[in-house]
Structures are given as structure tokens and as C-alpha cells.
Coordinates of N, CA and C in Angstrom, one line a residue:
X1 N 0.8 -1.2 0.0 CA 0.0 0.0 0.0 C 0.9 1.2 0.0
X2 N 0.8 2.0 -1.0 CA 1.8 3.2 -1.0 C 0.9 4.4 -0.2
X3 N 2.4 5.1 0.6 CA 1.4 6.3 1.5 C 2.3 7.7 0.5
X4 N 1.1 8.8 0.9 CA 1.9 9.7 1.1 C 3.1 10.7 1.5
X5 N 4.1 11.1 0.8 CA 5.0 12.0 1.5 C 4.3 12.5 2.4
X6 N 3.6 13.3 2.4 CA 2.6 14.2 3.1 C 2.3 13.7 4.8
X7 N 2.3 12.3 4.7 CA 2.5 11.7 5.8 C 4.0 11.4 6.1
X8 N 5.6 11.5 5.8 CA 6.5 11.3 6.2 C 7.1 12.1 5.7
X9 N 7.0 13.4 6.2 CA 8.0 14.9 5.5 C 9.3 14.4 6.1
X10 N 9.8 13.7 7.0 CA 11.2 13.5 7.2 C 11.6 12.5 6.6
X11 N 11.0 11.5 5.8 CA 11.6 10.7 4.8 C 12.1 12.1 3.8
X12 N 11.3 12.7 3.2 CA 11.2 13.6 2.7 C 12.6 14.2 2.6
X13 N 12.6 15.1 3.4 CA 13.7 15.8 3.7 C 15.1 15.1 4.0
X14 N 14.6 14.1 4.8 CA 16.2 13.2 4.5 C 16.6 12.9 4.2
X15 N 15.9 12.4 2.2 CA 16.4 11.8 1.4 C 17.1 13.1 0.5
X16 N 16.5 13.8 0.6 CA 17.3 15.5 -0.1 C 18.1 15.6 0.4
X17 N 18.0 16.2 1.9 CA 19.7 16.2 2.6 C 20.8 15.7 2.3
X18 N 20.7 14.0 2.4 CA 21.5 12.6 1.8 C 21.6 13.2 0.1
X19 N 21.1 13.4 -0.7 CA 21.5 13.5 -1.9 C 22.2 15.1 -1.8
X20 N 21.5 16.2 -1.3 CA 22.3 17.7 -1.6 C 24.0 17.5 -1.3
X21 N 24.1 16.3 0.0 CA 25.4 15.9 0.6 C 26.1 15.3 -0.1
X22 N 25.8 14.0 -1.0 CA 26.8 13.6 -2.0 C 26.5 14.1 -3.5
X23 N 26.2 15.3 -3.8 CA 25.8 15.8 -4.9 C 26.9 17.1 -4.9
X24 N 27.6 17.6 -4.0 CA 28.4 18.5 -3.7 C 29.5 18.7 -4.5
X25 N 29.7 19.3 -5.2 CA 30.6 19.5 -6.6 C 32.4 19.4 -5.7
X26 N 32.8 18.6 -6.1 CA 34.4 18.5 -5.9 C 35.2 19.8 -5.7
X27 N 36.2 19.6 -5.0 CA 37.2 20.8 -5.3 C 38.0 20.5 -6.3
X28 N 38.2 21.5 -7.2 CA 39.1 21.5 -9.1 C 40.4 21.3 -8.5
X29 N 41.2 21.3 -7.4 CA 42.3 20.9 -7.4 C 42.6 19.5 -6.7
X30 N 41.9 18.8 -6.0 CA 41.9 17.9 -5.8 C 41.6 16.9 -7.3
X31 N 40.6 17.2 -7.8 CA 40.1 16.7 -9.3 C 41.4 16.6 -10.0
X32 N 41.9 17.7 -10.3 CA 43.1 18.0 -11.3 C 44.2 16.7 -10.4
X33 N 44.2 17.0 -9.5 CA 45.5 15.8 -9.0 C 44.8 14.1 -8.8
X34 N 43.6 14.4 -8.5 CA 43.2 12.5 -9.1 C 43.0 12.2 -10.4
X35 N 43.2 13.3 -11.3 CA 42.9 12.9 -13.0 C 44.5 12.8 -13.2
X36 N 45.3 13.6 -12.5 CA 46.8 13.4 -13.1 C 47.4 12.1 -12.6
X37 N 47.0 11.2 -11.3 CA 47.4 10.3 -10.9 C 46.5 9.0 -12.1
X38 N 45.4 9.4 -12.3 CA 44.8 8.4 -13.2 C 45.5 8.4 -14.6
X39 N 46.2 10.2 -14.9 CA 46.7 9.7 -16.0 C 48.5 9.4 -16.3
X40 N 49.0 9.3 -15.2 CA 50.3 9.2 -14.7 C 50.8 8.0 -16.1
X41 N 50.9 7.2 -15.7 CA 50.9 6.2 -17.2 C 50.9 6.1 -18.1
X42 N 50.3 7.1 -19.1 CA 49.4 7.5 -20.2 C 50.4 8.3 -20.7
X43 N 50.9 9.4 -19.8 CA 51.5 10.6 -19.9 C 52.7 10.1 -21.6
X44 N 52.8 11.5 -22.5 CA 54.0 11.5 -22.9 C 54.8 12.5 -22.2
X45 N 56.1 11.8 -22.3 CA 56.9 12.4 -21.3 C 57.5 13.8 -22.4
X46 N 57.2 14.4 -23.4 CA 57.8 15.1 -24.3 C 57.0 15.9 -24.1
X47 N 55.5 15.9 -23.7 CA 54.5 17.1 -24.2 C 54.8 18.3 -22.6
X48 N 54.8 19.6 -23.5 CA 55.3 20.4 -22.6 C 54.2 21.1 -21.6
X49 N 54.9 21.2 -20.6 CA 53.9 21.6 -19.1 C 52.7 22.2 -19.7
X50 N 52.8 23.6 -19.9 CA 51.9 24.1 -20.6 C 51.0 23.5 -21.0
X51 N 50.7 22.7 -22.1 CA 50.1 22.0 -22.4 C 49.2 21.0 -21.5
X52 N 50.3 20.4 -20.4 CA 49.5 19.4 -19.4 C 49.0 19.9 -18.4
X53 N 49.3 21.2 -17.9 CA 48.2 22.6 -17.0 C 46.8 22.6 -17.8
X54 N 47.0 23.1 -19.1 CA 45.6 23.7 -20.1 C 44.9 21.9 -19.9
X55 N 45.5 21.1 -20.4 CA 44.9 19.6 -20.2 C 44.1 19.1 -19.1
X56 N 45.1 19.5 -17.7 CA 44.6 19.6 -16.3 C 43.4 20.2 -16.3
X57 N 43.1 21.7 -17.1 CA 42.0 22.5 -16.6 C 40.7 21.7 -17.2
X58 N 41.5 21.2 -18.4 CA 39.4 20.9 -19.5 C 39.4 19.8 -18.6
X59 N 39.8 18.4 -17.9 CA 39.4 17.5 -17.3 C 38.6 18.6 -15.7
X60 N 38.9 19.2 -15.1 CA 38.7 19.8 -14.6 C 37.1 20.7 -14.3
X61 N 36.8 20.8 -15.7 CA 36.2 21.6 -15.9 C 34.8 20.7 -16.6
X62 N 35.4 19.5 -17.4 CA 34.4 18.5 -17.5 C 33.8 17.6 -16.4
X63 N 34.4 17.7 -15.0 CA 34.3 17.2 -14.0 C 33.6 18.1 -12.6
X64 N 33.7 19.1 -13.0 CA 33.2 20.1 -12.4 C 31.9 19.9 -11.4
X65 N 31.1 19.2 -12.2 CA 29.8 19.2 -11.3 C 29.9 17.9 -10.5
X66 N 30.8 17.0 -10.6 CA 30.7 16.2 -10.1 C 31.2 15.9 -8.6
X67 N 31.2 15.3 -7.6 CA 32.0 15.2 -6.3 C 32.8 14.2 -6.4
X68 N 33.9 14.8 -5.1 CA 35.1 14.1 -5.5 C 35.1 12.6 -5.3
X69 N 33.8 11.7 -4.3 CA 34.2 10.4 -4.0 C 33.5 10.0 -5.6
X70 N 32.7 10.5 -6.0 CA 31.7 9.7 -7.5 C 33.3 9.8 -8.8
X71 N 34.3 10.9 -8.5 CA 35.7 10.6 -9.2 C 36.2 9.9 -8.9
X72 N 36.7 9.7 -7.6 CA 37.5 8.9 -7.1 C 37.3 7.8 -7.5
X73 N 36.0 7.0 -7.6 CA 35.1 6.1 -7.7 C 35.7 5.7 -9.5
X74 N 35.2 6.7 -10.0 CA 34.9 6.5 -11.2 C 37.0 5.9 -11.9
X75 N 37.7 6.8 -11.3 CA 39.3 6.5 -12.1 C 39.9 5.5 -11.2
X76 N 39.4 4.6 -10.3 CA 39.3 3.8 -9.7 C 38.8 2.2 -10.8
X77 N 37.6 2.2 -11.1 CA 37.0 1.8 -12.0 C 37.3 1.6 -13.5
X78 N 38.1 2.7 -14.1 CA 38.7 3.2 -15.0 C 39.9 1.8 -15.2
X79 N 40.4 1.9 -14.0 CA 41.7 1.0 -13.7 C 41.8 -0.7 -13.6
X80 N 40.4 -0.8 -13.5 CA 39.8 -2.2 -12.8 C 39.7 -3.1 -13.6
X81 N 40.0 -3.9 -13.8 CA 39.6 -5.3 -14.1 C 38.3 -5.4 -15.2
X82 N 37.3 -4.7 -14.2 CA 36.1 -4.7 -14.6 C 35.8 -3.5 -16.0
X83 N 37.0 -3.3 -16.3 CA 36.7 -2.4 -17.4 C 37.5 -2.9 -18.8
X84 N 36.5 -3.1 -19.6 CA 37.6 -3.5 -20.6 C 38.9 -2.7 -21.2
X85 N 38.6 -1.9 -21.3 CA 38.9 -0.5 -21.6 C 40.2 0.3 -20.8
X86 N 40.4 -0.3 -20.1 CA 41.5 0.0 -19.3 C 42.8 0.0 -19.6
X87 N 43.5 -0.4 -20.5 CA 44.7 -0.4 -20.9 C 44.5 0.8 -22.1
X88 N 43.6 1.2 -22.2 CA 43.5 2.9 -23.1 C 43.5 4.0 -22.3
X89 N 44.2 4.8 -22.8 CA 44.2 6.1 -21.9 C 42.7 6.9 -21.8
X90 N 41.8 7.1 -20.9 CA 40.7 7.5 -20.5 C 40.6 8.9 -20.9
X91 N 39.3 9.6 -21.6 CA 39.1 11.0 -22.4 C 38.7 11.2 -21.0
X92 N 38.4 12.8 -20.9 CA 36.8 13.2 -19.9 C 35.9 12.6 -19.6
X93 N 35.1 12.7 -21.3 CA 34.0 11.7 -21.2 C 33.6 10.8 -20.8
X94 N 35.1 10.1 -20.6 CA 35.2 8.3 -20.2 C 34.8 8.6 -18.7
X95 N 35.8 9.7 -18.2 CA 35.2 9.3 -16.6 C 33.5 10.2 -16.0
X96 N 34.0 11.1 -16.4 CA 32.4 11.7 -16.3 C 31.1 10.8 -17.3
X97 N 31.4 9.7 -18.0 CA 30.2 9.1 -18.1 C 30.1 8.1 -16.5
X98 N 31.4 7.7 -16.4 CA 31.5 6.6 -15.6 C 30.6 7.0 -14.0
X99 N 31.1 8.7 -13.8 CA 30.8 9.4 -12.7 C 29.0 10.0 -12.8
X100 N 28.4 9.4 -14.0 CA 27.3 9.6 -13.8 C 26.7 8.3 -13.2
X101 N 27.5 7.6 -13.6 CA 27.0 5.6 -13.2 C 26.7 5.8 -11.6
X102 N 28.3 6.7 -11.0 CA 28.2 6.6 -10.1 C 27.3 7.7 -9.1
X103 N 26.8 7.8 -9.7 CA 25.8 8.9 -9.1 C 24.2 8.6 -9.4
X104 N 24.1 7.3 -9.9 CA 22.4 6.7 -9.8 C 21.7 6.8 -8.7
X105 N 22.9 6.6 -7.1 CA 21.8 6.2 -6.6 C 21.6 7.8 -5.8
X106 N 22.5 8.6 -6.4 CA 21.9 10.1 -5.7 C 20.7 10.9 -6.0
X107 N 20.9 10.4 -7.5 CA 19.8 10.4 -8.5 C 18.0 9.9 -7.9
X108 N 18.7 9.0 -7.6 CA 17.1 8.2 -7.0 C 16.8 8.8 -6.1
X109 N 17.4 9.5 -4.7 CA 17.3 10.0 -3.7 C 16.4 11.0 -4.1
X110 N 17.1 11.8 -5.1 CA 16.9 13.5 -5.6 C 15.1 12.9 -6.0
X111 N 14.8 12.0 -6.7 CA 13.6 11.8 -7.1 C 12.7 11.2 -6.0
X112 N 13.2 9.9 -4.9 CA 12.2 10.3 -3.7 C 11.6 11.7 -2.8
X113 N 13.0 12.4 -3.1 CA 12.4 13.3 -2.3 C 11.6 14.6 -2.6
X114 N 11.2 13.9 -4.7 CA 10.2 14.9 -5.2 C 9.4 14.4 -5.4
X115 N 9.2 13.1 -5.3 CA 8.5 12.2 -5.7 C 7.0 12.6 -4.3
X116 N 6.1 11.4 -5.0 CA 4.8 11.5 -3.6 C 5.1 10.1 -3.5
X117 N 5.9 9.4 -3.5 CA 5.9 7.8 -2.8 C 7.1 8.0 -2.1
X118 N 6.4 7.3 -0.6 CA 7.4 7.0 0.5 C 7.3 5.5 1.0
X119 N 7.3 5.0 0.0 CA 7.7 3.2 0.2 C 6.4 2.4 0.6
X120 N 6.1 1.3 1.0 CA 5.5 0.7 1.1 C 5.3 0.4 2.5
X121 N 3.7 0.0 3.1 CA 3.3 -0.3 4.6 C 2.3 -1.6 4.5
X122 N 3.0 -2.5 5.3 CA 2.4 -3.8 5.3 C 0.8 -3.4 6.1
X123 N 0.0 -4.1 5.4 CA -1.3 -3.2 5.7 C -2.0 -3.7 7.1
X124 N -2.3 -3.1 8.3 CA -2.9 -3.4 9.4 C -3.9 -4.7 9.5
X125 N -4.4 -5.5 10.3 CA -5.4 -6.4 10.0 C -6.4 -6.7 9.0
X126 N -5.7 -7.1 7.8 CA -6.5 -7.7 6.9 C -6.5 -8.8 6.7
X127 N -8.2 -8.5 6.5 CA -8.9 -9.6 6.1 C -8.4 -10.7 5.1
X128 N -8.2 -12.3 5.4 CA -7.9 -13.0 4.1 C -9.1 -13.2 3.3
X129 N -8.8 -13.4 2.0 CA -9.6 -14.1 1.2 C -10.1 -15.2 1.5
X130 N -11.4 -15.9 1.2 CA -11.6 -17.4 1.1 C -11.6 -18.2 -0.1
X131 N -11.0 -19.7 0.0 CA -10.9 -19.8 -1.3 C -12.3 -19.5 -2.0
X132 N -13.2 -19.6 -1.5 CA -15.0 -19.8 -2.5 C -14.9 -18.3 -2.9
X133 N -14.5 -17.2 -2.0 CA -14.3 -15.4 -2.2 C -13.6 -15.6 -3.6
X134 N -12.4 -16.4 -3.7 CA -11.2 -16.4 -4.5 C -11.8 -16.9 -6.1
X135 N -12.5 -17.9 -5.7 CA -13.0 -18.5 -6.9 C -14.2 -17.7 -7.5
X136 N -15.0 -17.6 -6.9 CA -16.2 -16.4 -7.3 C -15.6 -15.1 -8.3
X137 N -14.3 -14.3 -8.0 CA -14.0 -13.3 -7.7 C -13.0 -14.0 -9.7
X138 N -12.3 -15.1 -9.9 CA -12.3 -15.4 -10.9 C -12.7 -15.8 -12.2
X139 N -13.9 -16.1 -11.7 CA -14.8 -16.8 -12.6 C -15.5 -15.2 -13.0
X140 N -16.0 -14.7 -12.0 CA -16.2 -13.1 -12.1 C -15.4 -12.6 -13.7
X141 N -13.9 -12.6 -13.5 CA -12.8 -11.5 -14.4 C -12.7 -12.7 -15.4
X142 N -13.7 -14.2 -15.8 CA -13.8 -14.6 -16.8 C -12.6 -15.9 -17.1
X143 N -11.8 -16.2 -15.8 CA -11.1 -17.3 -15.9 C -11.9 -18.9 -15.1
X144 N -11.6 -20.0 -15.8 CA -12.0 -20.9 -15.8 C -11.9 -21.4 -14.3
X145 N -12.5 -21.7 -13.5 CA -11.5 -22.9 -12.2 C -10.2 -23.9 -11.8
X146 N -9.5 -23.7 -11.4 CA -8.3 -24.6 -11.1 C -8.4 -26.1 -11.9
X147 N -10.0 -26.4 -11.2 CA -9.5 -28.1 -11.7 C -9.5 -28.6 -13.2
X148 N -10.2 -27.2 -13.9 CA -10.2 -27.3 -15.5 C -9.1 -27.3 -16.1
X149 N -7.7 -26.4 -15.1 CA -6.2 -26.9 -16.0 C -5.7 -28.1 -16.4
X150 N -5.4 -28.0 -17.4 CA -4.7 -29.6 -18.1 C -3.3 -29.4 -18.5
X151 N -2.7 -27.9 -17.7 CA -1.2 -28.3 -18.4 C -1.3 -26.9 -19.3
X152 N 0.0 -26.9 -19.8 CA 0.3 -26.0 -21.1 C -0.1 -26.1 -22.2
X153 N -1.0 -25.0 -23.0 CA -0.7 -25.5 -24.1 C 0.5 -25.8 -25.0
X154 N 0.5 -26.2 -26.0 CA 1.8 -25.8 -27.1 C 0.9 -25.8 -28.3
X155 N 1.2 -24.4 -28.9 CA 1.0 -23.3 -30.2 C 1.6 -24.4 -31.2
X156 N 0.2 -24.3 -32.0 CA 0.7 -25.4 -33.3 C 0.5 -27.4 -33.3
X157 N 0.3 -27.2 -31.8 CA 0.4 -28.9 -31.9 C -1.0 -29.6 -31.9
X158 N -1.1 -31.0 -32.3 CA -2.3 -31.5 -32.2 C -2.7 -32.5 -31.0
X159 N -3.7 -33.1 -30.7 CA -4.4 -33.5 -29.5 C -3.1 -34.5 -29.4
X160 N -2.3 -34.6 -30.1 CA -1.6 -36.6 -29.9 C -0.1 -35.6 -29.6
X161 N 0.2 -34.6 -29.9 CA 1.2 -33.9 -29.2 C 2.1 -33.5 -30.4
X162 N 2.0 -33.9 -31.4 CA 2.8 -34.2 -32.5 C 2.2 -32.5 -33.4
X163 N 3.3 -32.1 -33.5 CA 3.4 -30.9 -34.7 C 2.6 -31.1 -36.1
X164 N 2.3 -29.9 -36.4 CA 1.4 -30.0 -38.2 C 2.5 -30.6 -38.9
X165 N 3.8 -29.7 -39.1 CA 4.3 -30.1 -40.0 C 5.3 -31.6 -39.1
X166 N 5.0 -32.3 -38.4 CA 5.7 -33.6 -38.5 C 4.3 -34.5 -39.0
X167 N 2.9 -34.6 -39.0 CA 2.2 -35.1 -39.7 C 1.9 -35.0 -40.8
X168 N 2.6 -33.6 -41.5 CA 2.7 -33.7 -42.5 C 3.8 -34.3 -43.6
X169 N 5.0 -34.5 -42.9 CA 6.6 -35.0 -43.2 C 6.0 -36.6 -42.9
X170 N 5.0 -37.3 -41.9 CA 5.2 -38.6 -42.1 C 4.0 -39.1 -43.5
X171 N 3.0 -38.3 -44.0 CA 2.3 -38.4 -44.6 C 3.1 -38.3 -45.9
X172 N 3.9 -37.4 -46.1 CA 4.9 -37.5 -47.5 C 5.4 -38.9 -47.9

């Protein structure tokens, strides 16, 4: 039985809190030094600083909205086993898609707490059905009685079990 928020404004609010809290955009220098440790490896050792500051900033900046554990998380992942992809040097994209993965379940949060469902309540003393309630109540919505089942049908076959076209291959 689903209730209303309306009835549990502190579900409510607590699930917003929990999401405003890990939704909190990273600090750019911390970012910039877990993207340079993820790309430590990758690096050519010829391309000049310059270049790998301005590099530093667009990862930076593509990462921007994200918090630092959903990065952490994500160039972590990058690295793993679990990623095929890992012995390729990782774009932006690569981790900020990754860091959206990792942010589903903040996502969910952000939507309970706009949502009007606050979970489910096992419902106070109810009444069971009887089977004769149960049967009445089927025959009602136009389904047959239990003891009339015979089984599955199978689409295409005839009363002896056997397929059209095998009565028709032994008839040839």
C-alpha cells in the first residue's frame, strides 16, 4: 500500500539532505590531481607543461559538477579489471560518463524526495480471502476454475502432441 510523503515529510527531507550531501561538486584541485594520478601512465613524457596545466584544466572543468568520492570512484573503475577499456588512456567523457553511473543512486534519492511515494506499509489487520471469495472473484474476471487446467498448451500442436508439420513429413 503506498502512502503519502505528506504523511512522512522527514523521509522527505532526509532523502534530499543525503542527496544535496553527495551531490556537492568537488574541489578543481583535488580533481586535477586524481585525474593526473589516473593519467600518470598514459602521460607523454615530451608534451610540454603548458600543455598538461591547459589539459589539467578541460578534465577539470568536464568534471566540475561532479563530487570528489563519484571521481575517485569513477578513475578507480577506469583502472579495474572490470573495465575492458583499461589499458586505453581514458578521455573526460570516459570518466564523467562513468561518474554519472556513479551517481544513480543520488539520482534516486533527488527523485524520492520529489516524488509523492514513500515506500511501502504492510497493511494493518487484513482480512484474508476465502478460497470460494477467490473463486467467485475469478470466474467473475472470466477465468475458468483450477481443476479445469490440463497443463500447457503448445501453439501449433495437435491433441496426440505431435506438430502439423511432423504429420505432415510422415504423410509424404
Amino acid at each position: 500500500m503506498l502512502r503519502s510523503l505528506h504523511a512522512a515529510p522527514a523521509e522527505r527531507e532526509a532523502a534530499a539532505m543525503i542527496a544535496a550531501q553527495l551531490s556537492r561538486p568537488g574541489d578543481p584541485v583535488r580533481t586535477m590531481a586524481r585525474v593526473g594520478a589516473l593519467l600518470t601512465p598514459y602521460f607523454d613524457k615530451d608534451t610540454p607543461r603548458a600543455l598538461r596545466e591547459i589539459e589539467m584544466e578541460d578534465w577539470a572543468d568536464a568534471l566540475a559538477d561532479f563530487p570528489d568520492w563519484a571521481i575517485e570512484r569513477a578513475a578507480k573503475w577506469w583502472k579495474s579489471a572490470d573495465n575492458p577499456q583499461r589499458r586505453k588512456r581514458p578521455l573526460e567523457g570516459d570518466i564523467a560518463e562513468r561518474c554519472r553511473i556513479e551517481m544513480r543512486a543520488v539520482r534516486a534519492a533527488r527523485i524520492r524526495a520529489r516524488s509523492g511515494w514513500a515506500g511501502t506499509e504492510a497493511p494493518e489487520d487484513r482480512e484474508r480471502c476465502s478460497p470460494e471469495a477467490a473463486a467467485r472473484a475469478m470466474r467473475a474476471a472470466g477465468f475458468s476454475p483450477a481443476e479445469d487446467f490440463t497443463g500447457p498448451k503448445r501453439f501449433g500442436a495437435t491433441e496426440m502432441g505431435q506438430s502439423a508439420t511432423d504429420e505432415q513429413r510422415g504423410a509424404a
